[in-house]
PDB file of C-alpha atoms in Angstrom:
ATOM      1  CA  VAL N   1     104.662 117.745 124.305  1.00  0.00           C
ATOM      2  CA  ASN N   2     107.665 115.328 123.169  1.00  0.00           C
ATOM      3  CA  LYS N   3     109.365 115.715 126.374  1.00  0.00           C
ATOM      4  CA  VAL N   4     106.562 114.600 128.410  1.00  0.00           C
ATOM      5  CA  VAL N   5     106.136 111.748 125.841  1.00  0.00           C
ATOM      6  CA  ALA N   6     109.719 110.880 125.870  1.00  0.00           C
ATOM      7  CA  HIS N   7     109.397 110.406 129.674  1.00  0.00           C
ATOM      8  CA  HIS N   8     106.645 107.959 129.242  1.00  0.00           C
ATOM      9  CA  ILE N   9     108.168 105.797 126.567  1.00  0.00           C
ATOM     10  CA  LYS N  10     111.284 105.869 129.011  1.00  0.00           C
ATOM     11  CA  ASN N  11     108.941 104.826 131.952  1.00  0.00           C
ATOM     12  CA  GLY N  12     107.357 102.014 129.643  1.00  0.00           C
ATOM     13  CA  ASN N  13     104.238 103.552 129.898  1.00  0.00           C
ATOM     14  CA  LYS N  14     102.285 103.676 126.710  1.00  0.00           C
ATOM     15  CA  ARG N  15      99.264 104.363 127.780  1.00  0.00           C
ATOM     16  CA  ALA N  16     100.384 107.548 129.234  1.00  0.00           C
ATOM     17  CA  ALA N  17     102.315 108.598 126.651  1.00  0.00           C
ATOM     18  CA  LEU N  18      99.428 107.878 123.830  1.00  0.00           C
ATOM     19  CA  ARG N  19      97.012 109.667 126.327  1.00  0.00           C
ATOM     20  CA  VAL N  20      99.429 112.918 125.820  1.00  0.00           C
ATOM     21  CA  VAL N  21      99.316 112.434 121.669  1.00  0.00           C
ATOM     22  CA  ASN N  22      95.614 112.041 121.484  1.00  0.00           C
ATOM     23  CA  ARG N  23      94.696 115.017 123.586  1.00  0.00           C
ATOM     24  CA  ALA N  24      96.752 116.752 121.513  1.00  0.00           C
ATOM     25  CA  ILE N  25      95.143 115.319 117.985  1.00  0.00           C
ATOM     26  CA  ASP N  26      91.542 115.889 119.532  1.00  0.00           C
ATOM     27  CA  ASN N  27      92.506 119.642 119.923  1.00  0.00           C
ATOM     28  CA  ASP N  28      90.164 121.455 117.601  1.00  0.00           C
ATOM     29  CA  SER N  29      92.507 124.562 117.107  1.00  0.00           C
ATOM     30  CA  LEU N  30      94.665 122.608 115.250  1.00  0.00           C
ATOM     31  CA  ASP N  31      95.113 122.100 111.786  1.00  0.00           C
ATOM     32  CA  GLU N  32      95.271 119.406 109.635  1.00  0.00           C
ATOM     33  CA  VAL N  33      99.257 119.631 109.261  1.00  0.00           C
ATOM     34  CA  GLY N  34      99.519 120.114 113.237  1.00  0.00           C
ATOM     35  CA  ARG N  35      97.011 117.084 113.820  1.00  0.00           C
ATOM     36  CA  ALA N  36      99.528 115.163 111.214  1.00  0.00           C
ATOM     37  CA  PHE N  37     102.666 115.490 113.122  1.00  0.00           C
ATOM     38  CA  PHE N  38     100.893 114.255 116.140  1.00  0.00           C
ATOM     39  CA  VAL N  39      99.761 111.231 114.345  1.00  0.00           C
ATOM     40  CA  LYS N  40     103.101 110.665 113.246  1.00  0.00           C
ATOM     41  CA  SER N  41     104.265 111.116 117.000  1.00  0.00           C
ATOM     42  CA  ARG N  42     101.462 108.535 117.657  1.00  0.00           C
ATOM     43  CA  ALA N  43     103.183 106.267 115.318  1.00  0.00           C
ATOM     44  CA  HIS N  44     106.339 106.167 117.087  1.00  0.00           C
ATOM     45  CA  ILE N  45     105.228 105.335 120.330  1.00  0.00           C
ATOM     46  CA  HIS N  46     103.299 102.337 118.586  1.00  0.00           C
ATOM     47  CA  PHE N  47     106.425 101.476 116.911  1.00  0.00           C
ATOM     48  CA  ALA N  48     108.533 101.736 120.485  1.00  0.00           C
ATOM     49  CA  PHE N  49     106.214  99.540 121.825  1.00  0.00           C
ATOM     50  CA  GLY N  50     106.017  96.977 119.030  1.00  0.00           C
ATOM     51  CA  ASN N  51     102.835  98.037 117.663  1.00  0.00           C
ATOM     52  CA  LEU N  52     103.717  97.578 113.966  1.00  0.00           C
ATOM     53  CA  ASP N  53     100.245  97.556 112.662  1.00  0.00           C
ATOM     54  CA  ALA N  54      98.984 100.732 114.391  1.00  0.00           C
ATOM     55  CA  ALA N  55     102.341 102.592 114.052  1.00  0.00           C
ATOM     56  CA  GLN N  56     101.922 101.641 109.965  1.00  0.00           C
ATOM     57  CA  ASP N  57      98.535 103.074 110.103  1.00  0.00           C
ATOM     58  CA  ASP N  58      99.477 106.113 111.891  1.00  0.00           C
ATOM     59  CA  ILE N  59     102.727 106.498 109.351  1.00  0.00           C
ATOM     60  CA  ARG N  60     100.327 106.258 106.776  1.00  0.00           C
ATOM     61  CA  MET N  61      97.945 108.738 108.008  1.00  0.00           C
ATOM     62  CA  ALA N  62     100.342 110.993 108.690  1.00  0.00           C
ATOM     63  CA  SER N  63     102.297 110.828 105.144  1.00  0.00           C
ATOM     64  CA  ASP N  64      98.778 111.461 103.650  1.00  0.00           C
ATOM     65  CA  VAL N  65      98.857 114.959 104.618  1.00  0.00           C
ATOM     66  CA  LEU N  66     102.513 115.365 105.338  1.00  0.00           C
ATOM     67  CA  LEU N  67     105.421 115.467 102.777  1.00  0.00           C
ATOM     68  CA  MET N  68     107.546 112.353 103.204  1.00  0.00           C
ATOM     69  CA  ASP N  69     110.091 113.886 105.600  1.00  0.00           C
ATOM     70  CA  ASN N  70     112.862 111.928 106.848  1.00  0.00           C
ATOM     71  CA  GLU N  71     111.019 111.064 110.038  1.00  0.00           C
ATOM     72  CA  ILE N  72     108.424 109.388 108.160  1.00  0.00           C
ATOM     73  CA  MET N  73     110.546 107.657 106.004  1.00  0.00           C
ATOM     74  CA  ALA N  74     112.828 106.623 108.861  1.00  0.00           C
ATOM     75  CA  LEU N  75     109.949 104.745 110.684  1.00  0.00           C
ATOM     76  CA  GLN N  76     108.678 103.302 107.687  1.00  0.00           C
ATOM     77  CA  ALA N  77     112.040 101.486 106.733  1.00  0.00           C
ATOM     78  CA  LYS N  78     112.109 100.495 110.674  1.00  0.00           C
ATOM     79  CA  ILE N  79     108.584  98.779 110.481  1.00  0.00           C
ATOM     80  CA  TRP N  80     109.513  97.059 107.670  1.00  0.00           C
ATOM     81  CA  ALA N  81     112.609  95.899 108.805  1.00  0.00           C
ATOM     82  CA  GLU N  82     110.826  94.737 112.184  1.00  0.00           C
ATOM     83  CA  GLN N  83     107.960  93.112 109.832  1.00  0.00           C
ATOM     84  CA  ASN N  84     110.939  91.740 107.653  1.00  0.00           C
ATOM     85  CA  ARG N  85     109.170  92.593 104.777  1.00  0.00           C
ATOM     86  CA  GLU N  86     109.687  95.150 102.029  1.00  0.00           C
ATOM     87  CA  LEU N  87     113.241  95.229 103.122  1.00  0.00           C
ATOM     88  CA  GLU N  88     115.037  96.268 100.040  1.00  0.00           C
ATOM     89  CA  ASN N  89     112.626  99.450  99.704  1.00  0.00           C
ATOM     90  CA  ALA N  90     113.231  99.788 103.125  1.00  0.00           C
ATOM     91  CA  TYR N  91     117.552  99.703 102.707  1.00  0.00           C
ATOM     92  CA  GLU N  92     116.406 102.214  99.630  1.00  0.00           C
ATOM     93  CA  TYR N  93     114.611 104.458 102.302  1.00  0.00           C
ATOM     94  CA  ALA N  94     117.634 104.219 104.952  1.00  0.00           C
ATOM     95  CA  MET N  95     120.391 104.892 102.450  1.00  0.00           C
ATOM     96  CA  ASN N  96     118.452 107.601 100.997  1.00  0.00           C
ATOM     97  CA  LEU N  97     118.569 109.211 104.739  1.00  0.00           C
ATOM     98  CA  VAL N  98     122.399 108.270 105.520  1.00  0.00           C
ATOM     99  CA  GLN N  99     123.116 109.883 101.924  1.00  0.00           C
ATOM    100  CA  GLN N 100     121.115 113.236 102.675  1.00  0.00           C
ATOM    101  CA  ASN N 101     122.608 113.667 105.994  1.00  0.00           C
ATOM    102  CA  PRO N 102     125.538 111.516 106.644  1.00  0.00           C
ATOM    103  CA  ALA N 103     126.467 113.071 110.036  1.00  0.00           C
ATOM    104  CA  ASP N 104     123.012 111.974 111.433  1.00  0.00           C
ATOM    105  CA  VAL N 105     123.363 109.184 113.762  1.00  0.00           C
ATOM    106  CA  PHE N 106     119.389 108.555 113.909  1.00  0.00           C
ATOM    107  CA  ALA N 107     119.867 107.663 109.946  1.00  0.00           C
ATOM    108  CA  TRP N 108     122.370 105.337 110.465  1.00  0.00           C
ATOM    109  CA  ASP N 109     120.676 103.819 113.263  1.00  0.00           C
ATOM    110  CA  THR N 110     117.807 103.048 110.785  1.00  0.00           C
ATOM    111  CA  LEU N 111     120.179 101.778 108.497  1.00  0.00           C
ATOM    112  CA  GLY N 112     121.793  99.522 110.690  1.00  0.00           C
ATOM    113  CA  LEU N 113     118.478  97.911 111.920  1.00  0.00           C
ATOM    114  CA  VAL N 114     117.634  97.299 108.076  1.00  0.00           C
ATOM    115  CA  VAL N 115     120.999  96.147 107.517  1.00  0.00           C
ATOM    116  CA  ALA N 116     120.587  93.524 110.163  1.00  0.00           C
ATOM    117  CA  LYS N 117     117.293  92.339 108.900  1.00  0.00           C
ATOM    118  CA  ARG N 118     118.225  92.288 105.035  1.00  0.00           C
ATOM    119  CA  GLU N 119     122.245  90.952 105.404  1.00  0.00           C
ATOM    120  CA  GLY N 120     122.652  89.657 108.955  1.00  0.00           C
ATOM    121  CA  VAL N 121     124.043  90.308 111.930  1.00  0.00           C
ATOM    122  CA  TRP N 122     127.521  90.607 110.853  1.00  0.00           C
ATOM    123  CA  ALA N 123     126.691  93.319 108.474  1.00  0.00           C
ATOM    124  CA  ALA N 124     124.974  95.559 110.666  1.00  0.00           C
ATOM    125  CA  LEU N 125     127.307  94.927 113.355  1.00  0.00           C
ATOM    126  CA  GLU N 126     129.617  96.647 110.831  1.00  0.00           C
ATOM    127  CA  VAL N 127     127.967  99.390 110.469  1.00  0.00           C
ATOM    128  CA  LEU N 128     126.904 100.004 113.940  1.00  0.00           C
ATOM    129  CA  ALA N 129     129.755  99.587 115.751  1.00  0.00           C
ATOM    130  CA  ARG N 130     131.531 102.250 113.598  1.00  0.00           C
ATOM    131  CA  VAL N 131     128.768 104.969 114.181  1.00  0.00           C
ATOM    132  CA  GLY N 132     129.017 103.824 117.889  1.00  0.00           C
ATOM    133  CA  GLU N 133     132.439 104.918 118.085  1.00  0.00           C
ATOM    134  CA  VAL N 134     131.469 108.715 117.129  1.00  0.00           C
ATOM    135  CA  ALA N 135     128.035 108.687 118.526  1.00  0.00           C
ATOM    136  CA  ASP N 136     127.009 109.797 121.639  1.00  0.00           C
ATOM    137  CA  ASP N 137     123.348 111.130 121.295  1.00  0.00           C
ATOM    138  CA  CYS N 138     121.126 107.988 120.156  1.00  0.00           C
ATOM    139  CA  SER N 139     119.916 105.470 122.561  1.00  0.00           C
ATOM    140  CA  SER N 140     118.002 103.517 120.025  1.00  0.00           C
ATOM    141  CA  LEU N 141     121.517 103.000 118.501  1.00  0.00           C
ATOM    142  CA  PHE N 142     123.260 101.415 121.270  1.00  0.00           C
ATOM    143  CA  VAL N 143     120.262  99.151 122.099  1.00  0.00           C
ATOM    144  CA  HIS N 144     120.596  97.924 118.526  1.00  0.00           C
ATOM    145  CA  LEU N 145     124.254  97.650 118.719  1.00  0.00           C
ATOM    146  CA  GLY N 146     123.501  95.334 122.054  1.00  0.00           C
ATOM    147  CA  ASP N 147     121.331  93.337 120.340  1.00  0.00           C
ATOM    148  CA  LEU N 148     123.674  92.446 117.535  1.00  0.00           C
ATOM    149  CA  TYR N 149     126.567  91.814 120.614  1.00  0.00           C
ATOM    150  CA  VAL N 150     124.231  89.727 121.755  1.00  0.00           C
ATOM    151  CA  ALA N 151     123.457  87.739 118.582  1.00  0.00           C
ATOM    152  CA  LYS N 152     127.104  87.515 118.107  1.00  0.00           C
ATOM    153  CA  GLY N 153     127.790  86.055 121.416  1.00  0.00           C
ATOM    154  CA  ASP N 154     129.940  88.703 122.719  1.00  0.00           C
ATOM    155  CA  ASP N 155     128.327  89.511 126.030  1.00  0.00           C
ATOM    156  CA  ASN N 156     131.054  92.079 127.665  1.00  0.00           C
ATOM    157  CA  LYS N 157     130.693  94.602 124.454  1.00  0.00           C
ATOM    158  CA  ALA N 158     126.588  93.938 124.813  1.00  0.00           C
ATOM    159  CA  ILE N 159     126.371  95.059 128.275  1.00  0.00           C
ATOM    160  CA  ASP N 160     128.739  97.800 127.243  1.00  0.00           C
ATOM    161  CA  ALA N 161     126.128  99.125 124.404  1.00  0.00           C
ATOM    162  CA  TYR N 162     123.176  98.715 126.891  1.00  0.00           C
ATOM    163  CA  LYS N 163     124.721 100.659 129.230  1.00  0.00           C
ATOM    164  CA  ARG N 164     125.216 103.453 126.887  1.00  0.00           C
ATOM    165  CA  ALA N 165     121.462 103.029 125.817  1.00  0.00           C
ATOM    166  CA  ILE N 166     120.462 103.659 129.531  1.00  0.00           C
ATOM    167  CA  GLU N 167     122.529 106.391 130.273  1.00  0.00           C
ATOM    168  CA  LEU N 168     121.124 108.127 126.823  1.00  0.00           C
ATOM    169  CA  ALA N 169     117.535 106.739 127.538  1.00  0.00           C
ATOM    170  CA  ASP N 170     116.154 110.670 127.900  1.00  0.00           C
ATOM    171  CA  ASP N 171     115.976 110.812 124.123  1.00  0.00           C
ATOM    172  CA  GLY N 172     112.857 108.693 124.442  1.00  0.00           C
ATOM    173  CA  LEU N 173     114.132 106.335 121.663  1.00  0.00           C
ATOM    174  CA  THR N 174     114.392 103.485 123.651  1.00  0.00           C
TER     175      THR N 174
END
């Protein structure tokens, strides 16, 4: 299911991605926990397409059933950062993720997104540029890095970052 959803996200087809997840959610053989995992997936779809309110609603619904796992913490931090609210809590969540697993590129990507909103482009660029030197499996990190280079006015580095994001786009994060 995740590969099909990632394919639809990559191709910009929100409706198809949601249809796949909603069918899974409607499966009567799923228990409450299984359904919550798919609701969490739906939150990711909403986030990827900029529907932050729907993403927030789904992440709350999923967290009512599931323990506050790293995926929920990361998505919640990203939602808050995109909404430019609860930035201290978002930062705390992101730092917690990085401290739990310093090798997790997705945690660093979350931290970079939060730092951009909390401390500005330069601070986030410093975080993501270092991670980008060793990371090679997280397309959203390179999209965020490209966005930061654009904000800084460095178009050549932005183009390189966006090219790398396109190469990695099969991960469904962009």
